[in-house]
PDB file of C-alpha atoms in Angstrom:
ATOM      1  CA  MET A   1     -58.628-136.368  42.611  1.00 43.00           C
ATOM      2  CA  PHE A   2     -59.300-136.352  38.823  1.00 42.00           C
ATOM      3  CA  ASP A   3     -56.135-136.834  37.144  1.00 48.00           C
ATOM      4  CA  TRP A   4     -56.182-133.706  34.757  1.00 43.00           C
ATOM      5  CA  PHE A   5     -52.049-134.565  33.295  1.00 46.00           C
ATOM      6  CA  SER A   6     -53.226-137.848  32.333  1.00 47.00           C
ATOM      7  CA  LYS A   7     -56.275-137.161  30.309  1.00 47.00           C
ATOM      8  CA  ALA A   8     -54.380-134.388  28.595  1.00 50.00           C
ATOM      9  CA  LYS A   9     -51.554-136.999  27.772  1.00 49.00           C
ATOM     10  CA  ASP A  10     -54.168-139.762  26.484  1.00 53.00           C
ATOM     11  CA  GLU A  11     -56.035-137.263  24.218  1.00 56.00           C
ATOM     12  CA  ARG A  12     -52.386-135.895  22.340  1.00 55.00           C
ATOM     13  CA  PRO A  13     -52.856-137.265  19.028  1.00 62.00           C
ATOM     14  CA  THR A  14     -50.848-140.206  17.752  1.00 70.00           C
ATOM     15  CA  PRO A  15     -47.996-139.284  15.581  1.00 78.00           C
ATOM     16  CA  ILE A  16     -48.307-140.007  12.082  1.00 90.00           C
ATOM     17  CA  GLU A  17     -46.355-143.763  10.423  1.00 95.00           C
ATOM     18  CA  ARG A  18     -43.901-142.429   8.109  1.00 96.00           C
ATOM     19  CA  GLY A  19     -42.398-144.297   5.418  1.00 97.00           C
ATOM     20  CA  PRO A  20     -41.269-148.031   5.002  1.00 97.00           C
ATOM     21  CA  LEU A  21     -39.995-148.119   8.497  1.00 97.00           C
ATOM     22  CA  ALA A  22     -43.138-147.119  10.297  1.00 97.00           C
ATOM     23  CA  VAL A  23     -41.932-144.262  12.403  1.00 97.00           C
ATOM     24  CA  GLY A  24     -43.553-141.220  13.452  1.00 96.00           C
ATOM     25  CA  ILE A  25     -42.324-137.598  14.119  1.00 97.00           C
ATOM     26  CA  GLY A  26     -40.859-137.925  17.633  1.00 96.00           C
ATOM     27  CA  GLY A  27     -40.458-141.656  17.597  1.00 97.00           C
ATOM     28  CA  ALA A  28     -37.308-143.532  17.832  1.00 98.00           C
ATOM     29  CA  LEU A  29     -35.097-146.029  15.770  1.00 98.00           C
ATOM     30  CA  ASP A  30     -32.773-148.473  17.560  1.00 98.00           C
ATOM     31  CA  LEU A  31     -29.554-148.675  15.612  1.00 98.00           C
ATOM     32  CA  ASP A  32     -27.075-151.507  15.952  1.00 98.00           C
ATOM     33  CA  PHE A  33     -23.578-151.300  14.404  1.00 98.00           C
ATOM     34  CA  LEU A  34     -21.906-154.079  15.876  1.00 98.00           C
ATOM     35  CA  SER A  35     -21.683-155.958  12.360  1.00 97.00           C
ATOM     36  CA  LEU A  36     -20.468-152.864  11.011  1.00 97.00           C
ATOM     37  CA  GLU A  37     -17.973-152.432  13.363  1.00 97.00           C
ATOM     38  CA  ALA A  38     -16.811-156.437  12.613  1.00 97.00           C
ATOM     39  CA  GLU A  39     -16.995-155.976   8.770  1.00 97.00           C
ATOM     40  CA  ALA A  40     -14.635-152.977   8.862  1.00 98.00           C
ATOM     41  CA  ILE A  41     -12.023-154.662  11.043  1.00 97.00           C
ATOM     42  CA  GLY A  42      -8.707-153.777   9.073  1.00 96.00           C
ATOM     43  CA  GLY A  43      -9.946-150.714   7.727  1.00 96.00           C
ATOM     44  CA  GLU A  44      -9.213-147.281   8.471  1.00 96.00           C
ATOM     45  CA  PRO A  45     -12.429-145.328   8.546  1.00 96.00           C
ATOM     46  CA  SER A  46     -12.548-141.478   7.199  1.00 95.00           C
ATOM     47  CA  HIS A  47     -14.556-140.561  10.785  1.00 93.00           C
ATOM     48  CA  PRO A  48     -15.168-142.600  13.719  1.00 95.00           C
ATOM     49  CA  LEU A  49     -17.457-145.376  13.169  1.00 97.00           C
ATOM     50  CA  PRO A  50     -21.452-144.742  14.642  1.00 97.00           C
ATOM     51  CA  LYS A  51     -22.078-145.802  17.997  1.00 96.00           C
ATOM     52  CA  SER A  52     -25.136-148.247  18.861  1.00 98.00           C
ATOM     53  CA  GLY A  53     -28.181-146.522  20.232  1.00 97.00           C
ATOM     54  CA  PRO A  54     -31.267-144.843  19.460  1.00 98.00           C
ATOM     55  CA  LEU A  55     -31.923-142.087  16.737  1.00 98.00           C
ATOM     56  CA  ILE A  56     -35.160-139.621  17.661  1.00 98.00           C
ATOM     57  CA  VAL A  57     -36.762-138.997  14.729  1.00 98.00           C
ATOM     58  CA  SER A  58     -37.069-134.993  14.134  1.00 98.00           C
ATOM     59  CA  ALA A  59     -38.099-134.819  10.468  1.00 98.00           C
ATOM     60  CA  TYR A  60     -39.160-137.210   7.848  1.00 98.00           C
ATOM     61  CA  GLY A  61     -38.136-136.680   4.355  1.00 98.00           C
ATOM     62  CA  GLU A  62     -39.471-138.528   0.893  1.00 98.00           C
ATOM     63  CA  ALA A  63     -38.927-138.564  -2.779  1.00 98.00           C
ATOM     64  CA  ARG A  64     -40.094-140.511  -5.694  1.00 95.00           C
ATOM     65  CA  LEU A  65     -36.527-141.175  -7.723  1.00 94.00           C
ATOM     66  CA  ASP A  66     -38.206-143.293 -10.691  1.00 90.00           C
ATOM     67  CA  GLY A  67     -41.459-145.091 -11.277  1.00 87.00           C
ATOM     68  CA  ALA A  68     -40.541-148.400  -8.975  1.00 93.00           C
ATOM     69  CA  THR A  69     -38.151-146.402  -6.018  1.00 96.00           C
ATOM     70  CA  VAL A  70     -39.321-144.333  -3.339  1.00 97.00           C
ATOM     71  CA  LEU A  71     -36.387-142.755  -1.057  1.00 98.00           C
ATOM     72  CA  SER A  72     -37.300-142.357   2.536  1.00 98.00           C
ATOM     73  CA  ARG A  73     -35.308-140.550   5.083  1.00 98.00           C
ATOM     74  CA  TYR A  74     -35.393-140.325   8.778  1.00 98.00           C
ATOM     75  CA  TYR A  75     -33.602-137.501  10.141  1.00 98.00           C
ATOM     76  CA  ASP A  76     -32.659-136.595  13.660  1.00 98.00           C
ATOM     77  CA  ASP A  77     -31.515-133.011  15.064  1.00 96.00           C
ATOM     78  CA  GLN A  78     -27.698-133.630  14.354  1.00 95.00           C
ATOM     79  CA  HIS A  79     -28.551-134.249  10.829  1.00 95.00           C
ATOM     80  CA  HIS A  80     -27.833-137.943  10.866  1.00 98.00           C
ATOM     81  CA  VAL A  81     -29.768-139.825   8.596  1.00 98.00           C
ATOM     82  CA  VAL A  82     -31.367-143.215   8.198  1.00 98.00           C
ATOM     83  CA  GLN A  83     -32.185-143.968   4.483  1.00 98.00           C
ATOM     84  CA  VAL A  84     -34.408-146.255   2.920  1.00 98.00           C
ATOM     85  CA  LEU A  85     -35.099-147.345  -0.556  1.00 98.00           C
ATOM     86  CA  SER A  86     -38.488-148.886  -1.402  1.00 97.00           C
ATOM     87  CA  ALA A  87     -41.199-149.307  -3.775  1.00 96.00           C
ATOM     88  CA  SER A  88     -43.721-147.233  -2.510  1.00 95.00           C
ATOM     89  CA  GLY A  89     -42.527-145.931   0.880  1.00 96.00           C
ATOM     90  CA  ARG A  90     -45.523-146.596   2.834  1.00 96.00           C
ATOM     91  CA  PRO A  91     -45.385-148.205   5.927  1.00 96.00           C
ATOM     92  CA  GLY A  92     -44.814-151.958   6.004  1.00 92.00           C
ATOM     93  CA  ASP A  93     -43.225-151.795   2.506  1.00 95.00           C
ATOM     94  CA  ALA A  94     -40.586-154.067   1.849  1.00 95.00           C
ATOM     95  CA  VAL A  95     -36.920-152.619   1.924  1.00 96.00           C
ATOM     96  CA  GLN A  96     -34.743-152.557  -0.640  1.00 96.00           C
ATOM     97  CA  ASP A  97     -31.715-150.859   0.863  1.00 96.00           C
ATOM     98  CA  LEU A  98     -31.189-149.509   4.122  1.00 97.00           C
ATOM     99  CA  THR A  99     -28.216-146.938   4.743  1.00 98.00           C
ATOM    100  CA  TYR A 100     -26.828-144.914   7.606  1.00 98.00           C
ATOM    101  CA  TYR A 101     -25.440-141.239   6.911  1.00 98.00           C
ATOM    102  CA  ASN A 102     -23.455-138.769   8.974  1.00 96.00           C
ATOM    103  CA  PRO A 103     -22.646-135.913   8.391  1.00 96.00           C
ATOM    104  CA  TRP A 104     -18.992-134.998   7.545  1.00 96.00           C
ATOM    105  CA  ASP A 105     -18.549-131.400   6.018  1.00 96.00           C
ATOM    106  CA  SER A 106     -20.333-128.689   4.298  1.00 96.00           C
ATOM    107  CA  VAL A 107     -19.437-126.191   1.929  1.00 95.00           C
ATOM    108  CA  VAL A 108     -21.236-122.752   0.690  1.00 94.00           C
ATOM    109  CA  PRO A 109     -19.363-121.868  -2.688  1.00 93.00           C
ATOM    110  CA  ALA A 110     -18.911-118.146  -2.565  1.00 91.00           C
ATOM    111  CA  GLY A 111     -20.070-117.404  -6.321  1.00 90.00           C
ATOM    112  CA  PRO A 112     -20.823-118.342  -9.818  1.00 91.00           C
ATOM    113  CA  SER A 113     -17.070-119.647 -10.434  1.00 93.00           C
ATOM    114  CA  GLU A 114     -17.121-121.627  -7.540  1.00 93.00           C
ATOM    115  CA  TRP A 115     -20.258-123.364  -8.373  1.00 93.00           C
ATOM    116  CA  ASN A 116     -19.093-123.941 -11.937  1.00 93.00           C
ATOM    117  CA  ARG A 117     -15.935-125.729  -9.918  1.00 94.00           C
ATOM    118  CA  TRP A 118     -18.793-128.272  -8.401  1.00 95.00           C
ATOM    119  CA  ARG A 119     -21.697-128.489 -10.822  1.00 91.00           C
ATOM    120  CA  GLY A 120     -20.206-127.234 -14.249  1.00 90.00           C
ATOM    121  CA  ARG A 121     -19.668-129.372 -17.326  1.00 88.00           C
ATOM    122  CA  ASP A 122     -15.975-130.621 -16.176  1.00 91.00           C
ATOM    123  CA  GLY A 123     -16.893-129.901 -12.394  1.00 94.00           C
ATOM    124  CA  LEU A 124     -16.015-131.903  -9.280  1.00 96.00           C
ATOM    125  CA  LEU A 125     -19.572-133.697  -9.116  1.00 97.00           C
ATOM    126  CA  GLY A 126     -19.439-136.792 -11.063  1.00 97.00           C
ATOM    127  CA  GLN A 127     -15.882-137.589 -12.040  1.00 97.00           C
ATOM    128  CA  PRO A 128     -14.374-140.807 -11.700  1.00 97.00           C
ATOM    129  CA  HIS A 129     -12.910-140.647  -8.171  1.00 97.00           C
ATOM    130  CA  TYR A 130     -13.150-137.719  -5.590  1.00 97.00           C
ATOM    131  CA  ASP A 131     -10.071-137.103  -3.445  1.00 97.00           C
ATOM    132  CA  ALA A 132     -11.037-135.756   0.209  1.00 95.00           C
ATOM    133  CA  ASP A 133      -8.026-134.381   1.310  1.00 91.00           C
ATOM    134  CA  GLY A 134      -5.860-137.458   0.463  1.00 94.00           C
ATOM    135  CA  ILE A 135      -8.773-139.913   0.959  1.00 96.00           C
ATOM    136  CA  LEU A 136      -9.787-141.520  -2.138  1.00 97.00           C
ATOM    137  CA  PHE A 137     -12.941-142.327  -3.055  1.00 98.00           C
ATOM    138  CA  GLN A 138     -14.548-144.249  -6.258  1.00 97.00           C
ATOM    139  CA  ARG A 139     -17.642-143.237  -8.226  1.00 98.00           C
ATOM    140  CA  PHE A 140     -20.359-145.693  -7.469  1.00 97.00           C
ATOM    141  CA  TRP A 141     -22.869-144.513 -10.033  1.00 95.00           C
ATOM    142  CA  GLY A 142     -22.040-144.649 -13.408  1.00 91.00           C
ATOM    143  CA  GLU A 143     -19.278-146.522 -15.366  1.00 89.00           C
ATOM    144  CA  GLY A 144     -16.220-145.514 -17.702  1.00 90.00           C
ATOM    145  CA  THR A 145     -13.867-142.801 -17.090  1.00 92.00           C
ATOM    146  CA  ASP A 146     -15.650-139.778 -18.381  1.00 94.00           C
ATOM    147  CA  ARG A 147     -17.391-137.900 -15.901  1.00 95.00           C
ATOM    148  CA  ALA A 148     -21.220-138.995 -14.977  1.00 96.00           C
ATOM    149  CA  GLU A 149     -24.409-136.964 -14.792  1.00 94.00           C
ATOM    150  CA  PRO A 150     -25.226-136.368 -11.151  1.00 96.00           C
ATOM    151  CA  VAL A 151     -28.605-137.518  -9.821  1.00 95.00           C
ATOM    152  CA  GLU A 152     -31.596-134.829  -9.296  1.00 96.00           C
ATOM    153  CA  PHE A 153     -34.387-134.865  -7.315  1.00 97.00           C
ATOM    154  CA  VAL A 154     -36.748-132.916  -4.863  1.00 97.00           C
ATOM    155  CA  GLU A 155     -37.287-134.342  -1.560  1.00 98.00           C
ATOM    156  CA  LYS A 156     -40.196-133.352   0.896  1.00 97.00           C
ATOM    157  CA  VAL A 157     -39.177-132.723   4.198  1.00 97.00           C
ATOM    158  CA  ASP A 158     -41.187-132.782   6.999  1.00 97.00           C
ATOM    159  CA  ASP A 159     -40.749-132.086  10.864  1.00 95.00           C
ATOM    160  CA  GLY A 160     -44.511-131.660  11.884  1.00 93.00           C
ATOM    161  CA  GLU A 161     -44.649-128.253  11.529  1.00 93.00           C
ATOM    162  CA  THR A 162     -43.448-127.126   8.299  1.00 94.00           C
ATOM    163  CA  MET A 163     -42.751-128.997   4.893  1.00 94.00           C
ATOM    164  CA  ARG A 164     -39.840-127.762   2.992  1.00 94.00           C
ATOM    165  CA  SER A 165     -39.090-128.731  -0.750  1.00 96.00           C
ATOM    166  CA  ILE A 166     -35.367-129.300  -0.843  1.00 96.00           C
ATOM    167  CA  HIS A 167     -33.908-129.517  -4.487  1.00 96.00           C
ATOM    168  CA  GLN A 168     -30.748-132.259  -4.385  1.00 96.00           C
ATOM    169  CA  THR A 169     -27.918-132.892  -7.047  1.00 96.00           C
ATOM    170  CA  CYS A 170     -25.617-135.760  -5.904  1.00 96.00           C
ATOM    171  CA  MET A 171     -23.178-138.509  -6.561  1.00 98.00           C
ATOM    172  CA  LEU A 172     -22.298-141.352  -4.582  1.00 98.00           C
ATOM    173  CA  TYR A 173     -18.765-142.346  -4.124  1.00 98.00           C
ATOM    174  CA  PHE A 174     -17.283-145.366  -1.953  1.00 98.00           C
ATOM    175  CA  ARG A 175     -13.824-146.959  -0.843  1.00 98.00           C
ATOM    176  CA  PRO A 176     -13.062-150.341   0.587  1.00 98.00           C
ATOM    177  CA  LEU A 177     -13.566-150.581   4.595  1.00 98.00           C
ATOM    178  CA  GLY A 178     -12.173-154.131   5.669  1.00 97.00           C
ATOM    179  CA  SER A 179     -14.839-156.589   4.016  1.00 97.00           C
ATOM    180  CA  THR A 180     -17.467-153.485   3.681  1.00 97.00           C
ATOM    181  CA  ARG A 181     -17.462-150.134   2.229  1.00 97.00           C
ATOM    182  CA  GLU A 182     -17.666-146.358   3.321  1.00 98.00           C
ATOM    183  CA  MET A 183     -19.530-144.634   1.062  1.00 98.00           C
ATOM    184  CA  LEU A 184     -19.282-140.507   0.329  1.00 98.00           C
ATOM    185  CA  LEU A 185     -22.741-138.742  -0.794  1.00 98.00           C
ATOM    186  CA  ILE A 186     -22.027-135.578  -2.169  1.00 98.00           C
ATOM    187  CA  ASN A 187     -25.230-133.647  -2.461  1.00 96.00           C
ATOM    188  CA  ILE A 188     -25.965-129.962  -3.653  1.00 95.00           C
ATOM    189  CA  GLU A 189     -28.970-128.771  -1.907  1.00 95.00           C
ATOM    190  CA  ARG A 190     -31.029-125.605  -2.287  1.00 93.00           C
ATOM    191  CA  ASP A 191     -34.075-125.119  -0.331  1.00 93.00           C
ATOM    192  CA  LEU A 192     -36.873-124.017  -2.991  1.00 92.00           C
ATOM    193  CA  ASP A 193     -38.998-122.370  -0.520  1.00 83.00           C
ATOM    194  CA  GLU A 194     -36.358-119.856   0.309  1.00 76.00           C
ATOM    195  CA  ALA A 195     -36.022-117.520  -2.847  1.00 61.00           C
ATOM    196  CA  ARG A 196     -32.199-116.354  -1.862  1.00 60.00           C
ATOM    197  CA  ALA A 197     -30.768-119.252  -0.527  1.00 64.00           C
ATOM    198  CA  GLY A 198     -27.913-120.084  -2.743  1.00 72.00           C
ATOM    199  CA  GLY A 199     -27.538-123.606  -1.555  1.00 91.00           C
ATOM    200  CA  SER A 200     -24.610-125.560  -0.168  1.00 95.00           C
ATOM    201  CA  VAL A 201     -22.330-128.729  -1.324  1.00 97.00           C
ATOM    202  CA  GLU A 202     -23.042-131.371   1.880  1.00 97.00           C
ATOM    203  CA  PHE A 203     -20.665-134.105   2.357  1.00 98.00           C
ATOM    204  CA  LEU A 204     -22.045-137.681   4.076  1.00 98.00           C
ATOM    205  CA  LEU A 205     -20.386-140.551   5.041  1.00 98.00           C
ATOM    206  CA  GLY A 206     -22.747-143.674   4.510  1.00 98.00           C
ATOM    207  CA  TYR A 207     -22.532-147.321   5.679  1.00 98.00           C
ATOM    208  CA  GLY A 208     -24.589-150.011   4.499  1.00 97.00           C
ATOM    209  CA  LEU A 209     -27.324-151.520   7.204  1.00 97.00           C
ATOM    210  CA  GLY A 210     -29.328-154.770   7.070  1.00 95.00           C
ATOM    211  CA  PRO A 211     -32.836-155.147   8.134  1.00 92.00           C
ATOM    212  CA  ALA A 212     -31.883-156.936  11.518  1.00 94.00           C
ATOM    213  CA  ASP A 213     -29.458-153.617  12.468  1.00 97.00           C
ATOM    214  CA  VAL A 214     -32.661-150.967  12.655  1.00 97.00           C
ATOM    215  CA  ARG A 215     -35.306-151.540  14.865  1.00 96.00           C
ATOM    216  CA  ARG A 216     -38.678-149.321  15.667  1.00 95.00           C
ATOM    217  CA  VAL A 217     -38.962-148.847  19.471  1.00 91.00           C
TER     218      VAL A 217
END
């Protein structure tokens, strides 16, 4: 008997390879955090360290930061992120930086005064330090003791069915964690395709990875 199901399966289009890691939507990345666990010994992470295993890619985001750097992000359904910096964002491009981010918290400011508290001239975003309920982080971008201007860009996020344009205003902070660092990315996100969307402030904890810690499967 002819195997109709095998035929239908064979005719499914091959997922398009996305970004430097060349992973399509529905594909997977195998993440190895053993090196991170070893480097974090002696430190107290703000959140339990991530566990090794697969990240199933449900969306891919990309933004050009400047003439020499493209940001690529691989998302799963729980909003965990593998972020890659490269020169072009094309499959096989050399990786300049590799970071895993875990969602930590989210805030939706209620009105103009609360928004100004975050992104105003003297706002929290961009200050030399950020106190996360007693856990102190130091600013990673920008020198000096004055407030630094946050980084802004628009990320195009594709989940295989729809494309969204997300305007982001962000600042990166860090704190020592054993012999490595725990990063805190504070990001004001606004969906440009949703006219009434006021946006939110997202908090993500990040950990640097090496090329050997991430493998396409």
